[in-house]
CSV table of C-alpha atoms in Angstrom, one decimal:
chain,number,residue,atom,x,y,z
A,1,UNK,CA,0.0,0.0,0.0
A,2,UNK,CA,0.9,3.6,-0.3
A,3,UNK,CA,0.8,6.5,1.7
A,4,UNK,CA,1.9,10.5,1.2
A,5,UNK,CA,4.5,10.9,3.4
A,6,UNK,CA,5.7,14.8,3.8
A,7,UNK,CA,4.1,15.4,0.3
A,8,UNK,CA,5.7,12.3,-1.5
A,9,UNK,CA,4.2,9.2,-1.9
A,10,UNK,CA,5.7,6.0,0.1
A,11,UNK,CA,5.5,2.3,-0.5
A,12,UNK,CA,4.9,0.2,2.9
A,13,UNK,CA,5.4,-3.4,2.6
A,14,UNK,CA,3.0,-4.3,6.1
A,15,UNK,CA,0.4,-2.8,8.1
A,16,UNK,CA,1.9,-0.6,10.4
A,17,UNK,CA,1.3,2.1,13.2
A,18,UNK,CA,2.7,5.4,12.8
A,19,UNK,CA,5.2,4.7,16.0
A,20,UNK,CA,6.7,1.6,13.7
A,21,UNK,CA,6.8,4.1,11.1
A,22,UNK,CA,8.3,6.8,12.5
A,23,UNK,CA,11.0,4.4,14.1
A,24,UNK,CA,12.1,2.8,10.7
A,25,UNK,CA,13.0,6.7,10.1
A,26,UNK,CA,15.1,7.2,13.7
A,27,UNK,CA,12.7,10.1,14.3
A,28,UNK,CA,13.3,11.9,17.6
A,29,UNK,CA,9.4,12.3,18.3
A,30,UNK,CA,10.1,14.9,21.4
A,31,UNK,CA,10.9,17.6,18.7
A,32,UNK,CA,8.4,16.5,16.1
A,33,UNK,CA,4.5,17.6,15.5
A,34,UNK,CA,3.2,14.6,13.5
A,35,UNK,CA,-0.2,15.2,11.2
A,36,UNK,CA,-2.0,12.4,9.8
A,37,UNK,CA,-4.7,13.4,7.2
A,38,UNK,CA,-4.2,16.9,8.6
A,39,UNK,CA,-5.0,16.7,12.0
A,40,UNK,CA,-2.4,17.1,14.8
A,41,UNK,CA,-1.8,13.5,16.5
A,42,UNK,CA,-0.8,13.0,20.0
A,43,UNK,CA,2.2,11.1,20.6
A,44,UNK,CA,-0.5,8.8,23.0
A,45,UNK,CA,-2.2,7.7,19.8
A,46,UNK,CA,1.1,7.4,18.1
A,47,UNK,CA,0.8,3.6,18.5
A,48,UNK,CA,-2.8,2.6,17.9
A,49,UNK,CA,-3.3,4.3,14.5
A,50,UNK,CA,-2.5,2.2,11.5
A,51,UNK,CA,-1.4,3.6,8.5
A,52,UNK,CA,-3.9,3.1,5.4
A,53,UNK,CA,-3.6,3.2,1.7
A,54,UNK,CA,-3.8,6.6,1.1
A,55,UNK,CA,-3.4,8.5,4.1
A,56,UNK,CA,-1.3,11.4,4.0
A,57,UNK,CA,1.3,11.9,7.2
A,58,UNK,CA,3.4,14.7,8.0
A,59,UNK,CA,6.7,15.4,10.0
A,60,UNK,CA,7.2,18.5,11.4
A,61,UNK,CA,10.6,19.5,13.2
A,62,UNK,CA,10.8,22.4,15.9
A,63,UNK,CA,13.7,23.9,16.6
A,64,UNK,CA,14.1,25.5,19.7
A,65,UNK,CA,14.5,29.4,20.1
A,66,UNK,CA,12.0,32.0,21.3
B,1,UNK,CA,-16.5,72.7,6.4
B,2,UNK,CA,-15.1,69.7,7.6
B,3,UNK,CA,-12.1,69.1,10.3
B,4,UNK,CA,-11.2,65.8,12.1
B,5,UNK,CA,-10.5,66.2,15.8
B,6,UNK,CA,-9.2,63.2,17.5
B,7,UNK,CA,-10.4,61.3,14.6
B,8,UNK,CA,-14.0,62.6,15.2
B,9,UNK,CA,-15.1,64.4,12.4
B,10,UNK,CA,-16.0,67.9,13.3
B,11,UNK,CA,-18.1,70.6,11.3
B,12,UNK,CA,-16.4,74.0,12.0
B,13,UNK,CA,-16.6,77.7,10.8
B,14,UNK,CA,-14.5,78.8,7.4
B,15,UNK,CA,-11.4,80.5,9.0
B,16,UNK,CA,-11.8,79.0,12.5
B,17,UNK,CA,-9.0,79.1,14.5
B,18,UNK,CA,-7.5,76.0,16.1
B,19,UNK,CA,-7.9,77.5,19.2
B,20,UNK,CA,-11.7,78.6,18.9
B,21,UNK,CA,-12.0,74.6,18.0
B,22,UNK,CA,-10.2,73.8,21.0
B,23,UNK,CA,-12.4,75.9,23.0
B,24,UNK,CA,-15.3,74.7,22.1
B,25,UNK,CA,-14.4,70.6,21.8
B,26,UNK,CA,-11.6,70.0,25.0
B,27,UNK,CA,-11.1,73.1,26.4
B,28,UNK,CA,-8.3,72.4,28.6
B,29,UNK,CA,-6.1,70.9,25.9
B,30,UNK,CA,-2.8,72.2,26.5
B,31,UNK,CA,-1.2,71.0,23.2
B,32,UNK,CA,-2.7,71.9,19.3
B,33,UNK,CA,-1.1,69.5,16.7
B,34,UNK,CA,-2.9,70.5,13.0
B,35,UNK,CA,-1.6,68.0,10.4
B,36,UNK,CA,1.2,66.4,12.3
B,37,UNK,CA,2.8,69.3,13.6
B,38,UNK,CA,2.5,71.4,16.6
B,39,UNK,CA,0.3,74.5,16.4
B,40,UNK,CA,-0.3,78.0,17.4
B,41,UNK,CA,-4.0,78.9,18.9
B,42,UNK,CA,-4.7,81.3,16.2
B,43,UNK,CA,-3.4,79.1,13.5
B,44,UNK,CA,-6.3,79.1,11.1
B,45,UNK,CA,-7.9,75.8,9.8
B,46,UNK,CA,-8.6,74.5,6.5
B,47,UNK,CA,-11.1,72.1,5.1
B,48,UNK,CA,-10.1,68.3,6.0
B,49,UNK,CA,-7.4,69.8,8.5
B,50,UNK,CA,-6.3,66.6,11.3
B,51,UNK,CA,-6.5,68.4,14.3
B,52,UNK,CA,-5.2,66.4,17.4
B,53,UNK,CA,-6.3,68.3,20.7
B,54,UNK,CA,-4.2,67.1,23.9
B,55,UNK,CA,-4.0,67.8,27.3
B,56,UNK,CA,-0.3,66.6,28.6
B,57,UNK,CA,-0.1,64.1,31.4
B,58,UNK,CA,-4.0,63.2,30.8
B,59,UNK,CA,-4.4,59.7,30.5
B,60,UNK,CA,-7.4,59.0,27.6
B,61,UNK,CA,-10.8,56.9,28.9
B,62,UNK,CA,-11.9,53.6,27.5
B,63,UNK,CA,-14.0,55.7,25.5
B,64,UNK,CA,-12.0,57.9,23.9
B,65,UNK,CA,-9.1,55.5,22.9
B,66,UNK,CA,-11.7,52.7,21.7
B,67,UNK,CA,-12.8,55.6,18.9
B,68,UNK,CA,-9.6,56.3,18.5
B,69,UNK,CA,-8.6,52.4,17.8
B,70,UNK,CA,-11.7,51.9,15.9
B,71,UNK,CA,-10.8,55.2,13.2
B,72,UNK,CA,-7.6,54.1,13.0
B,73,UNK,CA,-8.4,50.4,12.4
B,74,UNK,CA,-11.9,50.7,10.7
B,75,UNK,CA,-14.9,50.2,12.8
B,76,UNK,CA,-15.4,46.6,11.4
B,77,UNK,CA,-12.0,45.4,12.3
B,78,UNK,CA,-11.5,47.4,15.8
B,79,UNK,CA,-14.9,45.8,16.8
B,80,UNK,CA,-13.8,42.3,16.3
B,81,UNK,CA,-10.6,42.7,17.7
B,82,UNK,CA,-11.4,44.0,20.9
B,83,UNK,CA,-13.8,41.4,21.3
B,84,UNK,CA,-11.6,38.4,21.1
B,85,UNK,CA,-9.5,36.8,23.8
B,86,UNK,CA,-5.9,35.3,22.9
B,87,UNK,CA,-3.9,33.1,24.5
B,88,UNK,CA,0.1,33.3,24.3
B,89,UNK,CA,2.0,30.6,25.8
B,90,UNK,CA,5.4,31.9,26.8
B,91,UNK,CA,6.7,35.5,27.0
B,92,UNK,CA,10.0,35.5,26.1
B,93,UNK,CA,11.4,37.1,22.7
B,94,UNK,CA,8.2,35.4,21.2
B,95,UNK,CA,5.6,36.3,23.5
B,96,UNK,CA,6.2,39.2,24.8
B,97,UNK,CA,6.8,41.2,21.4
B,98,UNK,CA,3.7,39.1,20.0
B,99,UNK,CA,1.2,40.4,23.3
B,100,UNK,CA,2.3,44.3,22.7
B,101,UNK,CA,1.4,43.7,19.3
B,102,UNK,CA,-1.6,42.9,20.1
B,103,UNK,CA,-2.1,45.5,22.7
B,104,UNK,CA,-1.5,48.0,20.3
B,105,UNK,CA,-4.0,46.6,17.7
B,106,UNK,CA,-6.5,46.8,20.7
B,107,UNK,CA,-7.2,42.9,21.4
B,108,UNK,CA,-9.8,43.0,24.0
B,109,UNK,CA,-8.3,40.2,26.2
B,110,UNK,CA,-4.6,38.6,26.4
B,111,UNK,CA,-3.9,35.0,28.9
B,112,UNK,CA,-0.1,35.2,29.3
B,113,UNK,CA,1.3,32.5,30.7
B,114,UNK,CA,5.2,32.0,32.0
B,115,UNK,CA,7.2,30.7,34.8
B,116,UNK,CA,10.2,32.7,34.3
B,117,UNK,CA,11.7,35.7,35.8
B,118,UNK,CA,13.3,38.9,33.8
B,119,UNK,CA,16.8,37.8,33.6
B,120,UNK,CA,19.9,40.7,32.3
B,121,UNK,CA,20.2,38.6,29.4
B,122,UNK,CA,16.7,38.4,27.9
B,123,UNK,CA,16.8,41.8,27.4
B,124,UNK,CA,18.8,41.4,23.9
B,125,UNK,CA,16.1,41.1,22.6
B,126,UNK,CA,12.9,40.5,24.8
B,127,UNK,CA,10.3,43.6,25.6
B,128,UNK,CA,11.0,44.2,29.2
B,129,UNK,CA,13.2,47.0,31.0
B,130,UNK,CA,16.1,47.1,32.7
B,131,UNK,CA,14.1,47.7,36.2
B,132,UNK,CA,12.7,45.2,35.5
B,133,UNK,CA,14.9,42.5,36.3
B,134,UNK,CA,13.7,39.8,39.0
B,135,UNK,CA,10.3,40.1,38.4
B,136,UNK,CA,7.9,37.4,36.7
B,137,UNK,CA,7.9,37.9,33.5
B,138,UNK,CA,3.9,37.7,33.1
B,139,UNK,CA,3.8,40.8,35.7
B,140,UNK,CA,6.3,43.1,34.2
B,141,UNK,CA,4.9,42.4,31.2
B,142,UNK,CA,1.0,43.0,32.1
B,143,UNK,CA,2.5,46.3,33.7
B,144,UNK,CA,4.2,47.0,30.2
B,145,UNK,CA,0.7,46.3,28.2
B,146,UNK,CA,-1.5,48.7,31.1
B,147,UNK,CA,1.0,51.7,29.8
B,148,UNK,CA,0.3,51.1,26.1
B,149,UNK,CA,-3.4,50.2,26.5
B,150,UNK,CA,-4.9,49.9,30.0
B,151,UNK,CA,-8.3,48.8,28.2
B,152,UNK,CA,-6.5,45.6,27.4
B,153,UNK,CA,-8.0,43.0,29.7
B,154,UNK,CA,-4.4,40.8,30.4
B,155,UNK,CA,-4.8,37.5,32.8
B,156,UNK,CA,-1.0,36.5,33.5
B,157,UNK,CA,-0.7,33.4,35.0
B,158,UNK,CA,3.0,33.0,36.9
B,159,UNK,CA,3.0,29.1,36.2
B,160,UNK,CA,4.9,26.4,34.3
B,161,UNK,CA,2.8,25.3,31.5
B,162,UNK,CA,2.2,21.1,31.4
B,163,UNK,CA,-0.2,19.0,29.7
B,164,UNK,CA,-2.4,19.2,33.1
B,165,UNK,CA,-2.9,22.9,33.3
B,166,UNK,CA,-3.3,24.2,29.4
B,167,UNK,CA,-6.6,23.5,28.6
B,168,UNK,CA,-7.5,25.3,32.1
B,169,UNK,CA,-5.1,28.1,31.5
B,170,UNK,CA,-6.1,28.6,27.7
B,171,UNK,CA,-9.9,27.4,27.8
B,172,UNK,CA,-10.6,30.7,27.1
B,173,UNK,CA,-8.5,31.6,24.2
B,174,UNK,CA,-9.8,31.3,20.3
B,175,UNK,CA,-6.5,31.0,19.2
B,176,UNK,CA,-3.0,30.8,21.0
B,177,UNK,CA,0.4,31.6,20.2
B,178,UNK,CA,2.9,29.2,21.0
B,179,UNK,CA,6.0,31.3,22.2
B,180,UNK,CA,8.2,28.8,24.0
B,181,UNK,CA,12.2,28.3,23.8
B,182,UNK,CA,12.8,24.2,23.9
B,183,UNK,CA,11.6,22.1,21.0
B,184,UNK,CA,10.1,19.9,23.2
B,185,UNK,CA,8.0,22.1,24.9
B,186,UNK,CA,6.3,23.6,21.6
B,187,UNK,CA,5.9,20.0,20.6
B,188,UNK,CA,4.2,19.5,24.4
B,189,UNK,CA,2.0,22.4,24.0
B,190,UNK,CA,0.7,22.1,20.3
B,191,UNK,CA,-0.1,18.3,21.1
B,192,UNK,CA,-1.8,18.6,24.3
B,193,UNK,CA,-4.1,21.9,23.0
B,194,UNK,CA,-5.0,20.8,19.7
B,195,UNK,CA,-5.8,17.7,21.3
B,196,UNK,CA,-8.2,19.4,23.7
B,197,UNK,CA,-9.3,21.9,21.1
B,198,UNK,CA,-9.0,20.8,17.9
B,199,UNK,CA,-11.2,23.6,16.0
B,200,UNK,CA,-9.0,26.8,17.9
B,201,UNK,CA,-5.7,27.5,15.6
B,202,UNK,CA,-2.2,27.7,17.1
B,203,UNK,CA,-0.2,29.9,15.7
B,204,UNK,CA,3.6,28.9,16.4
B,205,UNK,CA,7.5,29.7,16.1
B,206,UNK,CA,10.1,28.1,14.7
B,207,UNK,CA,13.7,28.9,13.1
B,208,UNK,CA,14.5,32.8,14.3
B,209,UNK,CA,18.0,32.7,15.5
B,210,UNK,CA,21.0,34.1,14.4
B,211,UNK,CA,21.4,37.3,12.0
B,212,UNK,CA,20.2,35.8,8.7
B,213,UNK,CA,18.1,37.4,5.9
B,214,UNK,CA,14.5,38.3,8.0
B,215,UNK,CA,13.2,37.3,4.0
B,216,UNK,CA,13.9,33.7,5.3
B,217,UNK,CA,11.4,34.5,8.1
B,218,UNK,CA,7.7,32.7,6.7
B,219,UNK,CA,4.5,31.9,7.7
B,220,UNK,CA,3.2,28.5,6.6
B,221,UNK,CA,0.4,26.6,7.2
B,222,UNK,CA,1.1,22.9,7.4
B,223,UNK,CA,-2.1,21.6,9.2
B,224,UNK,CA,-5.7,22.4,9.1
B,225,UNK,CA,-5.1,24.6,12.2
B,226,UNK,CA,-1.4,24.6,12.5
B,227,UNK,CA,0.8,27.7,11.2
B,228,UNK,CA,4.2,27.9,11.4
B,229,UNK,CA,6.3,31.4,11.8
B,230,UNK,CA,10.3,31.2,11.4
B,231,UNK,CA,12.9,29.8,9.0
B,232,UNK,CA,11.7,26.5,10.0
B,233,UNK,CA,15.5,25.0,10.8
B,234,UNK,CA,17.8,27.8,12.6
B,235,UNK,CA,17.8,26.9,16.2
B,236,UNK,CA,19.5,29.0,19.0
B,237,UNK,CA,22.7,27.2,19.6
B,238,UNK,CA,26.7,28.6,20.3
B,239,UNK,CA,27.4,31.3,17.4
B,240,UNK,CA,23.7,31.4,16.2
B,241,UNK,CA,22.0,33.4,19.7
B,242,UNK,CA,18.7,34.4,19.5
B,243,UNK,CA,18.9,38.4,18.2
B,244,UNK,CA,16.2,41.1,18.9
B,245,UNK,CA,15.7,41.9,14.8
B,246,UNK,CA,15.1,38.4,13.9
B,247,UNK,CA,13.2,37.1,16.6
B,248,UNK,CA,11.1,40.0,16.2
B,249,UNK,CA,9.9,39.6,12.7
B,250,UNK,CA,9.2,36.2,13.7
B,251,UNK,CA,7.0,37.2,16.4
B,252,UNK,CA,5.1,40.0,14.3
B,253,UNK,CA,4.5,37.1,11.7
B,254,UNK,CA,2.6,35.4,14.7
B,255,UNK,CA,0.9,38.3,15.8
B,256,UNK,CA,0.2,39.7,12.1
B,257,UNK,CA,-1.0,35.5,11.3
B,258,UNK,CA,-3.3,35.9,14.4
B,259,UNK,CA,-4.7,39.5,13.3
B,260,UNK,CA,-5.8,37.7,9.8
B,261,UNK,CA,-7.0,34.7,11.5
B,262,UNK,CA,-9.5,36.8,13.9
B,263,UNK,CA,-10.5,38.7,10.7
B,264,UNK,CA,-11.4,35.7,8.5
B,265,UNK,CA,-8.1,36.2,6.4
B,266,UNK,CA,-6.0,33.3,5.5
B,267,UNK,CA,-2.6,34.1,7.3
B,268,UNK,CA,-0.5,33.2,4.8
B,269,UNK,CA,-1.4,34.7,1.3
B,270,UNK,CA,-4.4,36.6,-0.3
B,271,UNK,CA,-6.4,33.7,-1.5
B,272,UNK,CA,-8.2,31.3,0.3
């Protein structure tokens, strides 16, 4: 199945969360905002959504400074 | 013919003095300004003069600096923004430049919220004085926004933000500006309120250190009600501190992306 991941399309081989996900990539998820079909996720729910064909996901890094 | 005083519109006598005006609209004005510039009582006025009538020391009533706002902004726009309550999470460089912006544009209500004190090193580039120093940042700052606009309703809460307190802190707020420091804790606080409000838009900073070009400075949207103000990647670290220019057109493009927001404009460009 395929997914949009930050605006390009991604092949996934399984069924997966978007915690697996986002640890195949070595994401640091304390400095990350993630968006799945445009809504803000909470890292809580990281685990129990699965990705499906044709969601869209997004990674956003902060930077600190302010 | 036709005069503005104070941004009223006034109808007054061909050839009347400034001071004949001031007699008969604030009589103990001690200070005529006609187009800009300092006047003389028998200065005579012309049709669609600006006459601004003054008496020194005299702080204006609700009243009188609401018509201000409202000529200066256009009635439609002063009368939303004075009726909308804002939250801003942090008052550092962020914050505190972002709430006297809004101060200024006359939002009726501002929750501040910030556990720190005025250190001798914020003031680089954050809005507090050099008096200042060892006080909570929320106070000086609500003492700050009473001299610009004392109409400005300001809750400031002296507290560390955490997922436990925001919603109760910012239940209030339509939209809030996320003005922390650490990555982390804008991550903490976008989660936790859009989780607990997820139709209010955040309005959030990210990338303003250093001296590089302010045109690298954007605002994005990248979630339904997520918009992003900074460069995106240049974090305060050694040799790239956090400067009072940059961090400031980062802040007004929070403040200016919260002004279009209240008003039904799409922060970021023209169109929809």
């Amino acid at each position: 199945m395929e997914i949009i991941f930050n605006g390009k399309p991604r092949e996934l081989q399984q069924s997966i969360n978007i915690q697996e996900f986002l640890d195949q990539l070595q994401l640091d998820c304390l400095q990350i905002v993630v968006e799945h079909n445009r809504n803000i996720i909470s890292r809580q729910r990281l685990t129990d959504t699965i990705l499906s064909h044709g969601d869209t996901l997004e990674v956003i890094h902060f930077v600190g400074g302010g | 013919m036709q005069v503005k005083v104070n941004e009223q519109n006034y109808t007054v006598d061909t050839n009347e003095s400034v001071g004949s005006v001031r007699d008969r609209i604030k009589a103990d004005a001690d200070l005529l300004i006609v187009n800009g510039f300092p006047a003389q009582a028998e200065t005579l006025l012309n049709n669609g003069d600006q006459v601004v009538l003054i008496r020194r020391g005299e702080i204006p009533g609700a009243d009188e600096l609401d018509a201000l706002l409202t000529a200066r902004h256009t009635p439609g726009v002063h009368e939303v923004v004075k009726q909308s309550t804002i939250g801003i999470a942090g008052v550092g460089g962020l914050g505190s430049a972002i709430a006297i912006a809004l101060a200024r544009t006359g939002i009726g209500h501002l929750i501040i919220a910030d556990f720190d004190v005025v250190e001798p090193s914020n003031l680089n580039r954050q809005q507090y004085f050099i008096d200042q120093i060892g006080l909570p940042k929320v106070y000086a700052l609500r003492d700050t926004l009473a001299r610009i606009n004392p109409h400005v309703r300001v809750t400031a809460c002296h507290l560390r933000l955490t997922p436990a307190n925001i919603d109760e802190v910012f239940g209030h707020a339509l939209i809030l500006a996320e003005a922390f420091d650490l990555a982390e804790q804008k991550v903490m606080l976008i989660e936790t309120f859009a989780a607990r409000f997820p139709d209010r838009p955040i309005v959030t900073g990210s990338g303003m250190a250093g001296y590089g070009p302010a045109n690298t400075v954007q605002s994005q949207q990248v979630a339904s009600n997520l918009y992003i103000c900074g460069d995106g990647s240049t974090a305060a670290a050694p040799g790239t501190g956090l400067m009072a220019p940059r961090v400031g057109v980062a802040a007004h493009h929070q403040a200016n992306a919260i002004l279009r927001l209240l008003l039904g404009e799409n922060p970021v460009s023209e169109k929809e």
